[in-house]
Coordinates of C-alpha atoms and ligand atoms in Angstrom, one line a residue:
M1 CA 0.0 0.0 0.0
N2 CA 1.1 3.6 -0.6
E3 CA 1.5 5.2 2.8
D4 CA -0.3 8.3 1.6
I5 CA -3.3 6.4 0.3
T6 CA -6.5 8.4 0.6
L7 CA -9.7 6.4 1.0
P8 CA -12.7 7.6 -0.9
V9 CA -15.8 8.6 1.0
V10 CA -18.1 7.2 -1.6
Y11 CA -21.2 6.8 0.5
K12 CA -22.6 8.9 3.3
Q13 CA -23.7 7.1 6.4
D14 CA -27.2 5.7 6.4
N15 CA -29.3 7.6 8.9
N16 CA -32.4 5.6 8.2
I17 CA -31.1 2.5 10.0
K18 CA -33.1 1.6 13.2
P19 CA -31.2 2.0 16.5
E20 CA -31.6 -1.7 17.4
E21 CA -30.1 -2.7 14.0
L22 CA -27.2 -0.4 14.5
L23 CA -26.6 -1.9 17.9
S24 CA -26.7 -5.4 16.5
L25 CA -24.1 -4.4 13.9
Y26 CA -21.9 -3.1 16.7
E27 CA -22.4 -6.3 18.7
D28 CA -21.5 -8.5 15.6
M29 CA -18.3 -6.6 15.0
L30 CA -17.3 -6.8 18.7
L31 CA -18.1 -10.5 18.7
G32 CA -15.7 -11.0 15.7
R33 CA -12.9 -8.9 17.3
S34 CA -13.2 -10.6 20.7
F35 CA -13.4 -14.0 19.2
E36 CA -10.2 -13.5 17.3
D37 CA -8.4 -12.0 20.3
M38 CA -9.4 -15.1 22.3
C39 CA -8.2 -17.3 19.4
A40 CA -4.7 -15.7 19.6
Q41 CA -4.6 -16.5 23.4
M42 CA -5.7 -20.1 22.8
Y43 CA -3.3 -20.6 19.9
Y44 CA -0.3 -19.5 22.0
R45 CA -1.5 -21.8 24.8
G46 CA -1.3 -24.7 22.3
K47 CA -5.0 -25.3 22.1
M48 CA -5.2 -25.0 18.3
F49 CA -3.1 -26.6 15.5
G50 CA -2.0 -25.6 12.1
F51 CA -2.3 -22.1 10.6
V52 CA -4.7 -19.7 12.1
H53 CA -5.5 -16.4 10.2
L54 CA -7.3 -13.7 12.2
Y55 CA -9.6 -11.1 10.9
N56 CA -9.0 -8.1 13.3
G57 CA -9.5 -4.8 11.5
Q58 CA -11.8 -6.1 8.8
E59 CA -14.9 -6.6 10.9
A60 CA -17.0 -3.9 9.1
V61 CA -16.8 -5.9 5.9
S62 CA -18.1 -9.2 7.4
T63 CA -20.9 -7.4 9.4
G64 CA -21.8 -4.9 6.7
V65 CA -22.3 -7.6 4.1
I66 CA -23.5 -10.7 5.9
K67 CA -25.9 -8.9 8.3
A68 CA -27.7 -7.6 5.2
L69 CA -28.5 -11.2 4.0
T70 CA -31.3 -13.5 4.9
E71 CA -30.9 -17.0 6.4
N72 CA -31.4 -18.5 2.9
D73 CA -28.6 -16.6 1.3
Y74 CA -25.1 -18.1 1.1
V75 CA -21.7 -17.1 2.3
C76 CA -18.5 -18.4 0.7
S77 CA -15.4 -17.6 2.6
T78 CA -11.6 -17.9 2.6
Y79 CA -9.1 -19.3 5.1
R80 CA -9.7 -16.1 7.1
D81 CA -13.2 -17.5 7.9
H82 CA -14.1 -17.5 11.6
V83 CA -15.7 -14.1 11.6
H84 CA -17.6 -14.6 8.4
A85 CA -19.1 -17.7 10.0
L86 CA -20.0 -15.9 13.2
S87 CA -21.8 -13.1 11.2
K88 CA -23.8 -15.8 9.4
G89 CA -25.0 -17.2 12.7
V90 CA -22.7 -20.1 13.3
T91 CA -22.4 -20.1 17.1
A92 CA -19.1 -19.1 18.8
R93 CA -19.3 -22.5 20.5
E94 CA -19.3 -24.4 17.2
V95 CA -16.5 -22.3 15.7
M96 CA -14.3 -22.4 18.8
A97 CA -14.8 -26.2 19.2
E98 CA -13.8 -26.6 15.5
L99 CA -10.6 -24.7 16.1
F100 CA -9.9 -27.0 19.0
G101 CA -10.4 -30.0 16.8
K102 CA -13.4 -31.2 18.8
E103 CA -16.3 -33.5 17.7
T104 CA -18.7 -30.7 18.6
G105 CA -17.1 -28.3 16.1
C106 CA -19.1 -27.2 13.0
S107 CA -17.0 -29.4 10.8
K108 CA -16.9 -32.2 13.5
G109 CA -13.4 -31.2 14.4
R110 CA -12.1 -32.5 11.0
G111 CA -11.5 -29.1 9.4
G112 CA -10.0 -26.7 11.8
S113 CA -9.4 -23.0 11.3
M114 CA -9.4 -22.9 7.5
H115 CA -12.4 -25.2 7.0
I116 CA -15.3 -23.7 8.9
F117 CA -18.4 -25.1 7.3
S118 CA -22.1 -25.2 8.2
A119 CA -24.7 -26.5 5.9
K120 CA -27.6 -25.4 8.2
H121 CA -26.3 -21.8 8.0
N122 CA -25.7 -21.9 4.2
F123 CA -22.1 -21.3 5.1
L124 CA -20.1 -22.9 2.3
G125 CA -16.6 -22.8 3.9
G126 CA -13.6 -22.1 4.7
F127 CA -11.0 -22.9 1.9
A128 CA -7.2 -23.2 2.3
F129 CA -6.4 -22.6 -1.4
I130 CA -6.8 -19.0 -2.4
G131 CA -9.5 -18.5 -5.0
E132 CA -10.9 -22.0 -4.4
G133 CA -14.2 -20.6 -3.1
I134 CA -15.0 -18.4 -6.1
P135 CA -16.1 -21.2 -8.5
I136 CA -18.0 -22.8 -5.5
A137 CA -19.9 -19.5 -5.0
I138 CA -20.7 -19.5 -8.7
G139 CA -22.1 -23.0 -8.4
A140 CA -24.2 -22.0 -5.5
A141 CA -25.5 -19.0 -7.4
F142 CA -26.3 -21.1 -10.4
Q143 CA -28.4 -23.6 -8.4
S144 CA -30.3 -20.6 -7.0
I145 CA -31.5 -19.5 -10.5
Y146 CA -31.9 -23.1 -11.6
T147 CA -34.2 -23.7 -8.6
K148 CA -36.2 -20.6 -9.5
Q149 CA -36.3 -20.7 -13.3
V150 CA -36.3 -24.5 -14.0
L151 CA -37.8 -26.0 -10.9
K152 CA -40.2 -23.0 -10.5
S153 CA -39.6 -22.4 -6.8
R154 CA -41.8 -19.7 -5.3
E155 CA -39.1 -18.7 -2.9
K156 CA -37.1 -15.5 -3.5
I157 CA -33.8 -16.1 -5.3
A158 CA -31.1 -16.8 -2.8
V159 CA -28.1 -14.6 -3.1
T160 CA -24.5 -15.9 -2.7
T161 CA -21.8 -13.6 -1.3
C162 CA -18.2 -14.6 -2.2
F163 CA -15.3 -13.1 -0.1
F164 CA -11.7 -13.1 -1.1
G165 CA -8.6 -11.0 -0.8
D166 CA -6.7 -8.5 -3.0
G167 CA -3.9 -11.1 -3.7
T168 CA -6.5 -13.6 -4.7
S169 CA -7.9 -11.2 -7.3
N170 CA -4.8 -11.9 -9.4
N171 CA -5.8 -15.5 -9.8
G172 CA -7.4 -17.0 -12.9
Q173 CA -10.6 -18.2 -11.1
F174 CA -11.6 -14.6 -10.4
F175 CA -11.6 -13.6 -14.1
E176 CA -13.2 -16.8 -15.3
C177 CA -16.0 -16.6 -12.7
L178 CA -16.6 -12.9 -13.4
N179 CA -17.2 -13.9 -17.0
M180 CA -19.6 -16.7 -16.2
A181 CA -21.5 -14.7 -13.6
V182 CA -22.3 -11.9 -16.0
L183 CA -23.0 -14.3 -18.9
W184 CA -25.6 -16.2 -16.8
K185 CA -26.7 -13.2 -14.7
L186 CA -25.9 -15.1 -11.6
P187 CA -27.2 -13.8 -8.2
V188 CA -23.7 -13.5 -6.7
I189 CA -21.8 -10.6 -5.0
F190 CA -18.1 -10.7 -5.2
I191 CA -16.5 -9.0 -2.2
V192 CA -12.8 -8.3 -2.4
E193 CA -11.4 -7.5 1.0
N194 CA -8.5 -5.4 -0.2
N195 CA -6.4 -5.3 3.0
Q196 CA -3.5 -4.1 0.9
W197 CA -1.3 -7.1 1.5
A198 CA -1.0 -10.8 0.4
I199 CA 1.1 -12.3 3.1
G200 CA 4.3 -10.1 2.6
M201 CA 3.5 -8.8 -0.8
A202 CA 2.1 -5.3 -1.0
H203 CA -0.9 -5.1 -3.3
H204 CA 0.4 -2.2 -5.4
R205 CA 3.5 -4.2 -6.2
S206 CA 1.6 -7.3 -7.5
A207 CA -1.3 -5.9 -9.6
S208 CA -1.1 -4.3 -13.0
T209 CA -4.2 -2.3 -12.1
P210 CA -4.3 -2.0 -8.3
E211 CA -7.9 -0.7 -8.4
I212 CA -9.6 -4.1 -8.4
H213 CA -13.2 -2.7 -8.8
K214 CA -12.2 -1.3 -12.2
K215 CA -11.7 -4.9 -13.5
A216 CA -15.5 -5.3 -13.4
E217 CA -16.1 -3.0 -16.3
V218 CA -14.4 -5.3 -18.8
F219 CA -16.9 -8.0 -17.9
G220 CA -19.9 -5.8 -17.8
L221 CA -20.9 -5.8 -14.1
P222 CA -20.9 -2.9 -11.6
G223 CA -17.6 -2.5 -9.7
I224 CA -17.9 -0.5 -6.5
E225 CA -15.2 0.8 -4.3
V226 CA -16.2 1.3 -0.7
D227 CA -14.6 2.3 2.6
G228 CA -14.1 -1.0 4.2
M229 CA -13.7 0.6 7.6
D230 CA -17.2 1.9 7.6
V231 CA -19.9 -0.7 8.3
L232 CA -22.7 1.5 7.2
A233 CA -21.2 2.3 3.9
I234 CA -20.6 -1.4 3.2
R235 CA -24.1 -2.2 4.3
K236 CA -25.5 0.3 1.9
V237 CA -23.7 -0.9 -1.2
T238 CA -24.5 -4.5 -0.2
I239 CA -28.2 -3.8 0.0
Q240 CA -28.1 -2.4 -3.5
A241 CA -26.2 -5.4 -4.8
I242 CA -28.6 -7.8 -3.1
E243 CA -31.6 -6.1 -4.8
R244 CA -29.9 -6.3 -8.1
A245 CA -29.0 -10.0 -7.6
R246 CA -32.4 -11.0 -6.3
S247 CA -34.3 -9.3 -9.1
G248 CA -32.3 -11.3 -11.7
E249 CA -30.1 -8.5 -12.9
G250 CA -26.9 -10.3 -12.1
P251 CA -23.7 -9.9 -10.1
T252 CA -21.9 -7.0 -8.5
L253 CA -18.2 -6.6 -7.5
I254 CA -17.5 -4.7 -4.3
E255 CA -14.0 -3.7 -3.4
A256 CA -13.8 -2.9 0.3
L257 CA -10.6 -1.0 1.3
T258 CA -9.5 -2.3 4.6
Y259 CA -6.5 -3.5 6.6
R260 CA -5.7 -6.4 8.9
F261 CA -4.4 -5.3 12.3
R262 CA -2.4 -8.5 12.9
G263 CA 0.1 -10.5 10.9
H264 CA -1.0 -12.7 8.0
S265 CA -1.4 -15.7 10.4
L266 CA -0.5 -16.2 14.0
A267 CA 2.8 -17.7 12.8
D268 CA 3.8 -14.4 11.1
P269 CA 6.0 -12.0 13.0
D270 CA 4.6 -9.1 10.9
E271 CA 7.8 -7.3 10.3
L272 CA 7.3 -6.2 6.7
R273 CA 4.6 -3.5 7.2
S274 CA 5.8 -0.2 8.4
R275 CA 4.7 1.2 11.8
D276 CA 3.4 4.4 10.2
E277 CA 1.2 2.4 7.9
K278 CA -0.2 0.2 10.6
E279 CA -0.9 3.2 12.9
A280 CA -2.7 5.1 10.1
W281 CA -5.1 2.2 9.6
I282 CA -5.5 1.4 13.3
A283 CA -6.7 5.0 13.8
R284 CA -9.6 4.2 11.5
D285 CA -10.7 1.1 13.6
P286 CA -14.2 0.3 12.3
I287 CA -15.4 -0.7 15.8
K288 CA -14.3 2.5 17.5
R289 CA -15.8 4.4 14.6
L290 CA -19.2 2.9 15.0
Y291 CA -18.9 3.3 18.8
N292 CA -18.3 7.1 18.4
Y293 CA -21.1 7.4 15.9
I294 CA -23.6 5.7 18.3
I295 CA -22.5 7.9 21.2
D296 CA -22.3 11.2 19.1
Q297 CA -25.8 10.6 17.6
R298 CA -27.1 9.7 21.0
I299 CA -28.4 6.3 19.7
A300 CA -27.3 4.5 22.9
S301 CA -25.4 5.3 26.1
V302 CA -21.9 4.3 27.2
Q303 CA -23.6 2.0 29.7
D304 CA -25.7 0.3 26.9
L305 CA -22.5 -0.3 24.9
A306 CA -20.7 -1.6 28.0
E307 CA -23.5 -4.1 28.5
I308 CA -23.2 -5.3 24.9
E309 CA -19.4 -5.7 25.6
S310 CA -19.9 -7.8 28.7
N311 CA -22.5 -10.0 26.9
V312 CA -20.0 -10.6 24.1
K313 CA -17.3 -11.4 26.7
L314 CA -19.6 -14.0 28.3
Q315 CA -20.3 -15.6 25.0
I316 CA -16.6 -16.0 24.2
E317 CA -15.8 -17.4 27.6
D318 CA -18.7 -19.8 27.3
A319 CA -17.4 -20.9 23.8
V320 CA -13.9 -21.6 25.2
E321 CA -15.4 -23.6 28.2
F322 CA -17.5 -25.5 25.7
A323 CA -14.6 -26.3 23.4
I324 CA -12.3 -27.4 26.3
N325 CA -15.0 -29.7 27.7
S326 CA -16.0 -31.2 24.3
P327 CA -14.8 -34.7 23.3
E328 CA -12.1 -35.3 20.7
P329 CA -13.3 -37.3 17.7
S330 CA -13.1 -41.0 18.3
I331 CA -10.3 -43.0 16.6
T332 CA -13.0 -45.5 15.5
D333 CA -14.6 -42.6 13.5
L334 CA -11.5 -42.0 11.4
H335 CA -13.3 -42.7 8.2
K336 CA -16.6 -41.1 9.1
Y337 CA -17.7 -38.0 7.1
L338 CA -15.3 -38.7 4.3
F339 CA -18.3 -39.5 2.1
A340 CA -21.9 -38.5 2.4
D341 CA -24.1 -41.0 4.3
D342 CA -26.9 -42.7 2.2
Ligands
TPP1 C1 -3.6 -21.6 -4.7 C2 -2.8 -21.1 -3.6 N1 -1.6 -20.5 -3.9 C3 -0.9 -19.9 -2.9 C4 -1.3 -20.0 -1.6 C5 -0.5 -19.4 -0.5 N2 -1.2 -18.2 0.1 C6 -1.8 -18.3 1.2 S1 -2.5 -16.8 1.7 C7 -1.9 -16.1 0.3 C8 -2.1 -14.6 0.1 C9 -3.5 -14.2 -0.1 O1 -3.7 -12.9 0.0 P1 -5.1 -12.2 -0.1 O2 -5.9 -12.8 -1.2 O3 -4.8 -10.7 -0.2 O4 -5.8 -12.5 1.3 P2 -5.5 -12.0 2.8 O5 -4.6 -13.0 3.4 O6 -4.9 -10.7 2.7 O7 -6.8 -12.0 3.5 C10 -1.2 -17.0 -0.5 C11 -0.5 -16.6 -1.8 C12 -2.5 -20.7 -1.3 N3 -3.0 -20.8 -0.1 N4 -3.3 -21.2 -2.4
MG2 MG1 -4.9 -9.2 1.2

């Protein structure tokens, strides 16, 4: 990232949102942040195995997009997937137990951090390979219109949201799937979480056109750049994209400009990004920003927000307790879940 990057203020904040909705967005972002902080603690205590990628700093994207969806809509994530799952309604217990490799985890303890999955929440995963989720999302979106147009379902068209990073947008699947999504007018929303880095590679050093949203034009879909540190701005563009997808007009590409506040994974010493750059982004913390907005607009009091904070804390403690006390998968079940049951 250029250190003098200026973020566009494309959308004004949405003042029509109801106070209780605003507080639920705040709670969801706080849940994501607190969950990830607890993961770091548990990882360093040896409770989790393999690579663990945290989402701190990017919460406004998950909350702004996923909280605008219905239960029937789909979310397709990446390896940085815990918070996307929480926003979609997978419980903190099920996600934490998964990270501990326990039988009670949402993937029965067989997946771990990068393979969070929940069929009942239409949460399609969790993928370790970058870009792997994009064709999966296209498939989900295809079945939505097939169900509507061929099987004549009376339900509204389900929308699929597909998250991936700036680095991933240089992969072939991205371009192939943009093409197909427009060709077949698929109800899919591509959300690029441009956190400026792909492990230790700065985005502007790896992309011929660093403005990812501009790549949409070539394929004929709207490409929207949005402040990824502003949950209300993200929510607003997402609602427009959902309307477009549900009414059969096809896909939208949203590029959310954001930043991760921690290293690439918990194994990364995070020595490549400059202190100035990190501080500049931390000053735009999306959770503090919404907190200040709520207080300034007198939507809720400091005590109300403190109450939300302590509820979240209890939920996280409960999740850890649940994960610790849950059983390991049994060795006799080694082959279970490899194939679908009849
Ligand atoms: C197909 C494939 N190639 C390479 C990797 C190694 N890899 C893991 S994360 C990553 C960078 C991805 O960066 P970005 O898409 O910006 O996502 P972020 O980590 O910033 O969320 C790479 C190259 C991989 N997981 N899969
Ligand atoms: Mg990135």
